[in-house]
Amino acid sequence: MEAIAANLGRLQGFVLDHYEPHIVNATTLVPPGHTPNFLEQQWLNMFDGRDELLTVTVFSFVFHELVYFGRFLPFWACDFIPFFRKYKIQDNKENTGPQIWKCFKHLLFAHFFIQLPMMLGFQPMARMFGMKVAEVPFPSLGAMAFQIALFFLFEDFWHYWMHRAMHYGPLYKHIHKVHHEYSAPFGLAAEYAHPLETLILGQGTILGPLMYVTVTGDLHFITVIIWVMVRLVQAVDAHSGYDFPWSLHNFLPFWAGADHHDYHHMTFLNNFSSSFRWWDTMFGTDTKYHAHKAKIAAAADDAKARKAQ
C-alpha cells in the first residue's frame, strides 16, 4: 500500500509542479440572457478568482469526507441504542472500538494518499472529455436523474464482474482479502480496501460519466458530484450491517442493500453486485443466499408454531 501511495504522491507532485493555474472569471461562465439561481450563484462564487483544478479537487475531497463519514454516524449511533438491535443482521457479532479505530486510520491514509491524488486528476480528464465544470446553468433535475440512473446501471455491471474476478485465488489472496477482514461489516468499512481494489472498482464510478460525456457531449460536473454522493450513501448503507423495515429493498425488490451484501461478507460467497440484484440472479451467484434466507424463514415459522401451541 505504501508503495502505491508513494507513486501516486509523486504523480500528484509532478502535476502540481507542471500545472499552470487557470483562474476562473465567473462573469464569463454565464450565458447571455441567463440569470443564475441561488445555487448556481453559490457555485460561481466558489470558483470565481480561484484555480479550477484546485477548487474541484478540494471541493470533491471535502464533500466526499462529509458524505462518507456523515452517512456512517447514524448507523454507528444505532449500535448504542438497544431498540435498533433487532434490526442488526449479524446480531451475534459486535463491532468493537479497536476494529472501528483500525478501519478509521486505514481510511484516512487511503483517502489522503490514494483517493486525493485520483481526485486531482479528475478535472483535467473532465475537461479533456468535454464536461462542463464551473459553467452555469445546471442541467434540469430530470436530466440529472436520467444520467445518474445510467451511471448506476453501468457501475453495477462493472462492479459485478470486477468484484467476482476479485474472488479468484491470487486476486483474493493479495488484494480483495483486505476488504473481507470484517465478516460482519459496518458502514465505515465500505471503502476499507487494498489500494488496487480502490483503483479498479472505483473506475466503475468514474468511467460511466466519462463514457456518457464522450458520446453525448452533455454532462455537468454537478451531476457527477450528486452521483458520487448517492453512490457513497449506497455503499455505506450496503455495509451498515442493519436491515430496517424502511430499507429500500423492501420497496424495490431489485435493490440489493445491506440484506444482500451482508451475506457476502458473512460467507465470502455469492452476491457480487453493488446496487441491484439482477446480475447475481441472472448468473446464478445468489443461490446460496436464497437457501440461507429460506432456512431463516423456516426457523422463524417453526418458532411461531411452537409458540402458538
Short mmCIF file of C-alpha atoms in Angstrom, two decimals:
data_model
loop_
_atom_site.label_atom_id
_atom_site.label_comp_id
_atom_site.label_asym_id
_atom_site.label_seq_id
_atom_site.Cartn_x
_atom_site.Cartn_y
_atom_site.Cartn_z
CA MET A 1 0.00 0.00 0.00
CA GLU A 2 2.80 2.42 0.91
CA ALA A 3 4.48 1.89 -2.47
CA ILE A 4 1.29 2.68 -4.38
CA ALA A 5 0.66 5.72 -2.22
CA ALA A 6 4.22 6.92 -2.78
CA ASN A 7 3.86 6.61 -6.56
CA LEU A 8 0.54 8.44 -6.53
CA GLY A 9 2.11 11.10 -4.31
CA ARG A 10 4.94 11.58 -6.80
CA LEU A 11 2.39 11.83 -9.61
CA GLN A 12 0.46 14.41 -7.61
CA GLY A 13 3.65 16.42 -7.04
CA PHE A 14 4.55 16.25 -10.72
CA VAL A 15 1.10 17.54 -11.74
CA LEU A 16 1.23 20.41 -9.27
CA ASP A 17 4.77 21.35 -10.30
CA HIS A 18 3.95 21.45 -14.01
CA TYR A 19 0.37 22.67 -13.96
CA GLU A 20 -0.32 26.24 -14.98
CA PRO A 21 -3.18 27.65 -12.90
CA HIS A 22 -6.40 28.53 -14.69
CA ILE A 23 -8.03 31.30 -12.69
CA VAL A 24 -11.78 31.34 -13.20
CA ASN A 25 -13.61 34.55 -14.10
CA ALA A 26 -17.22 33.82 -13.16
CA THR A 27 -18.64 36.54 -15.43
CA THR A 28 -17.52 34.54 -18.48
CA LEU A 29 -19.36 31.41 -17.32
CA VAL A 30 -22.92 32.77 -17.52
CA PRO A 31 -24.51 32.64 -20.99
CA PRO A 32 -26.25 35.81 -22.25
CA GLY A 33 -29.81 36.10 -21.01
CA HIS A 34 -29.42 33.61 -18.15
CA THR A 35 -29.89 34.73 -14.55
CA PRO A 36 -28.24 32.30 -12.13
CA ASN A 37 -30.46 30.93 -9.39
CA PHE A 38 -29.27 30.82 -5.77
CA LEU A 39 -27.41 27.51 -6.04
CA GLU A 40 -25.82 28.44 -9.35
CA GLN A 41 -24.63 31.73 -7.88
CA GLN A 42 -23.03 29.94 -4.93
CA TRP A 43 -21.35 27.61 -7.42
CA LEU A 44 -19.98 30.55 -9.39
CA ASN A 45 -18.80 32.23 -6.19
CA MET A 46 -16.90 29.08 -5.22
CA PHE A 47 -14.93 29.14 -8.47
CA ASP A 48 -14.60 32.88 -9.07
CA GLY A 49 -11.00 34.10 -8.77
CA ARG A 50 -9.71 30.62 -7.95
CA ASP A 51 -7.87 27.93 -9.86
CA GLU A 52 -10.37 25.49 -11.33
CA LEU A 53 -8.30 22.31 -10.80
CA LEU A 54 -7.57 23.03 -7.15
CA THR A 55 -11.16 24.15 -6.49
CA VAL A 56 -12.57 20.95 -7.99
CA THR A 57 -10.08 18.82 -6.07
CA VAL A 58 -10.61 20.46 -2.67
CA PHE A 59 -14.38 20.58 -3.08
CA SER A 60 -14.53 16.92 -4.18
CA PHE A 61 -12.37 15.76 -1.29
CA VAL A 62 -14.20 17.72 1.43
CA PHE A 63 -17.58 16.73 0.00
CA HIS A 64 -16.53 13.07 -0.09
CA GLU A 65 -15.39 13.11 3.55
CA LEU A 66 -18.55 14.85 4.79
CA VAL A 67 -20.88 12.46 2.97
CA TYR A 68 -18.95 9.29 3.73
CA PHE A 69 -18.35 9.80 7.44
CA GLY A 70 -21.62 11.67 7.92
CA ARG A 71 -23.64 8.77 6.47
CA PHE A 72 -21.90 6.34 8.82
CA LEU A 73 -22.75 8.26 12.01
CA PRO A 74 -26.47 7.25 12.22
CA PHE A 75 -25.54 3.57 11.87
CA TRP A 76 -22.84 3.96 14.50
CA ALA A 77 -25.40 5.54 16.82
CA CYS A 78 -27.68 2.54 16.28
CA ASP A 79 -25.00 0.32 17.86
CA PHE A 80 -25.62 2.12 21.18
CA ILE A 81 -29.43 2.18 21.07
CA PRO A 82 -30.99 -1.13 22.22
CA PHE A 83 -34.19 -0.52 20.21
CA PHE A 84 -32.29 -0.92 16.93
CA ARG A 85 -30.53 -4.14 17.94
CA LYS A 86 -33.33 -6.25 16.45
CA TYR A 87 -32.52 -4.82 13.02
CA LYS A 88 -28.85 -5.80 13.11
CA ILE A 89 -28.30 -8.62 10.61
CA GLN A 90 -25.48 -10.43 12.39
CA ASP A 91 -26.66 -9.62 15.90
CA ASN A 92 -24.30 -12.18 17.43
CA LYS A 93 -21.26 -10.16 16.41
CA GLU A 94 -20.04 -6.86 17.83
CA ASN A 95 -18.18 -4.07 16.05
CA THR A 96 -15.59 -3.21 18.68
CA GLY A 97 -13.91 0.12 19.26
CA PRO A 98 -10.48 -1.19 18.19
CA GLN A 99 -11.98 -2.53 14.94
CA ILE A 100 -13.57 0.80 14.10
CA TRP A 101 -10.42 2.73 15.05
CA LYS A 102 -8.26 0.48 12.84
CA CYS A 103 -10.68 0.96 9.96
CA PHE A 104 -10.75 4.73 10.50
CA LYS A 105 -6.94 5.02 10.42
CA HIS A 106 -6.77 2.92 7.26
CA LEU A 107 -9.40 5.13 5.62
CA LEU A 108 -7.62 8.37 6.49
CA PHE A 109 -4.44 7.06 4.89
CA ALA A 110 -6.32 5.81 1.81
CA HIS A 111 -8.35 8.99 1.41
CA PHE A 112 -5.35 11.34 1.61
CA PHE A 113 -2.77 9.27 -0.25
CA ILE A 114 -4.85 7.18 -2.68
CA GLN A 115 -8.13 8.92 -3.39
CA LEU A 116 -6.94 12.55 -3.16
CA PRO A 117 -4.35 12.07 -5.95
CA MET A 118 -7.07 10.37 -8.02
CA MET A 119 -9.35 13.36 -7.47
CA LEU A 120 -6.54 15.69 -8.53
CA GLY A 121 -6.53 14.01 -11.92
CA PHE A 122 -10.29 14.23 -12.45
CA GLN A 123 -10.63 17.85 -13.58
CA PRO A 124 -8.14 17.58 -16.48
CA MET A 125 -9.90 14.40 -17.65
CA ALA A 126 -13.31 16.02 -17.31
CA ARG A 127 -12.22 18.97 -19.46
CA MET A 128 -10.49 16.68 -21.95
CA PHE A 129 -13.72 14.70 -22.44
CA GLY A 130 -15.81 17.87 -22.78
CA MET A 131 -17.53 18.01 -19.40
CA LYS A 132 -18.86 21.33 -18.13
CA VAL A 133 -17.28 22.12 -14.76
CA ALA A 134 -17.69 25.65 -13.45
CA GLU A 135 -20.23 26.82 -16.04
CA VAL A 136 -23.91 27.51 -15.47
CA PRO A 137 -26.77 26.81 -15.92
CA PHE A 138 -27.07 23.48 -14.17
CA PRO A 139 -28.89 20.69 -16.01
CA SER A 140 -32.53 20.05 -15.16
CA LEU A 141 -33.43 17.62 -12.38
CA GLY A 142 -34.90 15.26 -14.96
CA ALA A 143 -31.70 15.24 -16.99
CA MET A 144 -29.59 14.59 -13.90
CA ALA A 145 -31.89 11.78 -12.74
CA PHE A 146 -31.69 10.09 -16.15
CA GLN A 147 -27.89 10.37 -16.28
CA ILE A 148 -27.44 9.10 -12.72
CA ALA A 149 -29.72 6.14 -13.46
CA LEU A 150 -27.45 5.22 -16.39
CA PHE A 151 -24.37 5.59 -14.18
CA PHE A 152 -25.95 3.23 -11.64
CA LEU A 153 -26.56 0.61 -14.33
CA PHE A 154 -23.01 0.83 -15.65
CA GLU A 155 -21.37 0.84 -12.21
CA ASP A 156 -23.39 -2.17 -11.07
CA PHE A 157 -22.40 -4.14 -14.19
CA TRP A 158 -18.74 -3.16 -13.78
CA HIS A 159 -18.75 -3.89 -10.06
CA TYR A 160 -20.34 -7.32 -10.51
CA TRP A 161 -17.68 -8.60 -12.88
CA MET A 162 -14.69 -6.90 -11.26
CA HIS A 163 -15.82 -7.98 -7.79
CA ARG A 164 -16.41 -11.51 -8.99
CA ALA A 165 -12.93 -11.54 -10.51
CA MET A 166 -11.52 -10.35 -7.17
CA HIS A 167 -12.63 -13.65 -5.66
CA TYR A 168 -10.31 -15.56 -7.98
CA GLY A 169 -7.49 -17.15 -5.93
CA PRO A 170 -4.45 -14.84 -6.30
CA LEU A 171 -6.57 -11.68 -6.64
CA TYR A 172 -8.46 -12.55 -3.49
CA LYS A 173 -5.35 -13.53 -1.55
CA HIS A 174 -3.30 -10.46 -2.42
CA ILE A 175 -5.98 -7.77 -2.94
CA HIS A 176 -9.60 -8.42 -2.03
CA LYS A 177 -8.90 -10.22 1.24
CA VAL A 178 -8.25 -6.83 2.85
CA HIS A 179 -11.87 -5.79 2.35
CA HIS A 180 -13.11 -9.09 3.78
CA GLU A 181 -11.26 -8.59 7.03
CA TYR A 182 -14.64 -7.62 8.51
CA SER A 183 -17.01 -10.58 8.16
CA ALA A 184 -19.69 -8.56 9.97
CA PRO A 185 -19.40 -5.25 8.10
CA PHE A 186 -20.21 -1.78 9.40
CA GLY A 187 -20.75 1.34 7.34
CA LEU A 188 -17.26 2.72 7.78
CA ALA A 189 -15.80 -0.42 6.17
CA ALA A 190 -17.34 0.32 2.75
CA GLU A 191 -14.04 1.80 1.47
CA TYR A 192 -11.74 -0.36 3.61
CA ALA A 193 -9.81 -1.98 0.80
CA HIS A 194 -6.46 -2.58 -0.85
CA PRO A 195 -5.33 0.42 -2.98
CA LEU A 196 -5.54 -1.66 -6.17
CA GLU A 197 -9.13 -2.58 -5.36
CA THR A 198 -9.91 1.09 -4.79
CA LEU A 199 -8.42 1.91 -8.20
CA ILE A 200 -10.13 -0.96 -10.04
CA LEU A 201 -13.61 -0.84 -8.54
CA GLY A 202 -13.54 2.96 -8.43
CA GLN A 203 -13.34 3.03 -12.23
CA GLY A 204 -16.94 1.88 -12.33
CA THR A 205 -17.99 5.13 -10.67
CA ILE A 206 -15.94 7.40 -12.96
CA LEU A 207 -15.97 5.60 -16.30
CA GLY A 208 -19.74 5.85 -16.62
CA PRO A 209 -19.77 9.68 -16.61
CA LEU A 210 -16.69 9.88 -18.87
CA MET A 211 -18.20 7.48 -21.40
CA TYR A 212 -21.52 9.34 -21.29
CA VAL A 213 -19.99 12.76 -21.93
CA THR A 214 -17.82 11.28 -24.70
CA VAL A 215 -20.91 10.02 -26.54
CA THR A 216 -23.32 12.87 -25.84
CA GLY A 217 -21.05 15.87 -25.16
CA ASP A 218 -23.55 16.91 -22.49
CA LEU A 219 -22.65 16.41 -18.83
CA HIS A 220 -22.06 18.80 -15.94
CA PHE A 221 -19.71 18.25 -13.02
CA ILE A 222 -22.57 18.95 -10.59
CA THR A 223 -24.28 15.79 -11.86
CA VAL A 224 -21.14 13.79 -11.17
CA ILE A 225 -20.97 15.23 -7.65
CA ILE A 226 -24.57 14.20 -6.96
CA TRP A 227 -23.90 10.78 -8.49
CA VAL A 228 -20.87 10.27 -6.22
CA MET A 229 -22.94 11.36 -3.21
CA VAL A 230 -25.68 8.82 -3.98
CA ARG A 231 -23.10 6.12 -4.65
CA LEU A 232 -21.37 6.79 -1.32
CA VAL A 233 -24.70 6.61 0.53
CA GLN A 234 -25.45 3.31 -1.22
CA ALA A 235 -22.03 1.85 -0.36
CA VAL A 236 -22.22 2.82 3.32
CA ASP A 237 -25.79 1.52 3.57
CA ALA A 238 -24.81 -1.80 1.97
CA HIS A 239 -22.07 -2.27 4.59
CA SER A 240 -24.11 -0.92 7.51
CA GLY A 241 -25.00 -4.33 8.95
CA TYR A 242 -28.59 -3.18 9.51
CA ASP A 243 -31.77 -4.16 7.69
CA PHE A 244 -34.66 -1.91 8.68
CA PRO A 245 -38.35 -2.20 7.69
CA TRP A 246 -37.82 1.06 5.80
CA SER A 247 -34.72 -0.18 3.95
CA LEU A 248 -35.05 0.44 0.23
CA HIS A 249 -35.03 -3.22 -0.85
CA ASN A 250 -38.34 -3.70 1.00
CA PHE A 251 -39.91 -1.29 -1.51
CA LEU A 252 -37.75 -2.01 -4.57
CA PRO A 253 -37.18 -5.80 -4.65
CA PHE A 254 -34.37 -5.48 -7.21
CA TRP A 255 -32.35 -3.21 -4.88
CA ALA A 256 -29.51 -5.02 -3.12
CA GLY A 257 -28.89 -3.18 0.14
CA ALA A 258 -27.37 -4.44 3.38
CA ASP A 259 -29.54 -7.57 3.45
CA HIS A 260 -27.93 -8.68 0.18
CA HIS A 261 -24.33 -7.61 0.76
CA ASP A 262 -24.06 -8.64 4.41
CA TYR A 263 -24.41 -12.28 3.38
CA HIS A 264 -21.44 -11.85 1.04
CA HIS A 265 -19.24 -10.66 3.90
CA MET A 266 -20.55 -13.33 6.25
CA THR A 267 -19.79 -16.26 3.90
CA PHE A 268 -17.36 -14.76 1.30
CA LEU A 269 -19.74 -16.29 -1.28
CA ASN A 270 -22.47 -15.09 -3.66
CA ASN A 271 -23.95 -11.61 -4.10
CA PHE A 272 -21.24 -9.77 -6.04
CA SER A 273 -23.37 -6.86 -7.27
CA SER A 274 -23.25 -3.45 -5.65
CA SER A 275 -26.66 -1.84 -6.17
CA PHE A 276 -29.01 -4.27 -7.93
CA ARG A 277 -29.78 -7.97 -7.60
CA TRP A 278 -30.37 -8.95 -11.21
CA TRP A 279 -26.82 -9.86 -12.27
CA ASP A 280 -26.50 -12.29 -9.36
CA THR A 281 -29.89 -13.76 -10.25
CA MET A 282 -29.09 -13.96 -13.95
CA PHE A 283 -25.75 -15.73 -13.44
CA GLY A 284 -26.78 -17.89 -10.50
CA THR A 285 -24.49 -16.31 -7.94
CA ASP A 286 -27.19 -15.87 -5.32
CA THR A 287 -28.41 -19.46 -4.86
CA LYS A 288 -26.68 -19.98 -1.50
CA TYR A 289 -28.00 -16.64 -0.32
CA HIS A 290 -31.59 -17.64 -1.13
CA ALA A 291 -31.10 -21.01 0.57
CA HIS A 292 -29.84 -19.16 3.65
CA LYS A 293 -32.87 -16.84 3.65
CA ALA A 294 -35.23 -19.80 3.22
CA LYS A 295 -33.61 -21.55 6.19
CA ILE A 296 -34.05 -18.45 8.36
CA ALA A 297 -37.69 -18.10 7.29
CA ALA A 298 -38.38 -21.77 8.04
CA ALA A 299 -36.82 -21.45 11.51
CA ALA A 300 -38.97 -18.37 12.20
CA ASP A 301 -42.11 -20.25 11.12
CA ASP A 302 -41.23 -23.18 13.39
CA ALA A 303 -40.68 -20.82 16.30
CA LYS A 304 -44.09 -19.21 15.73
CA ALA A 305 -45.76 -22.62 15.50
CA ARG A 306 -44.21 -23.79 18.78
CA LYS A 307 -45.22 -20.54 20.46
CA ALA A 308 -48.80 -20.94 19.27
CA GLN A 309 -49.07 -24.43 20.79
#
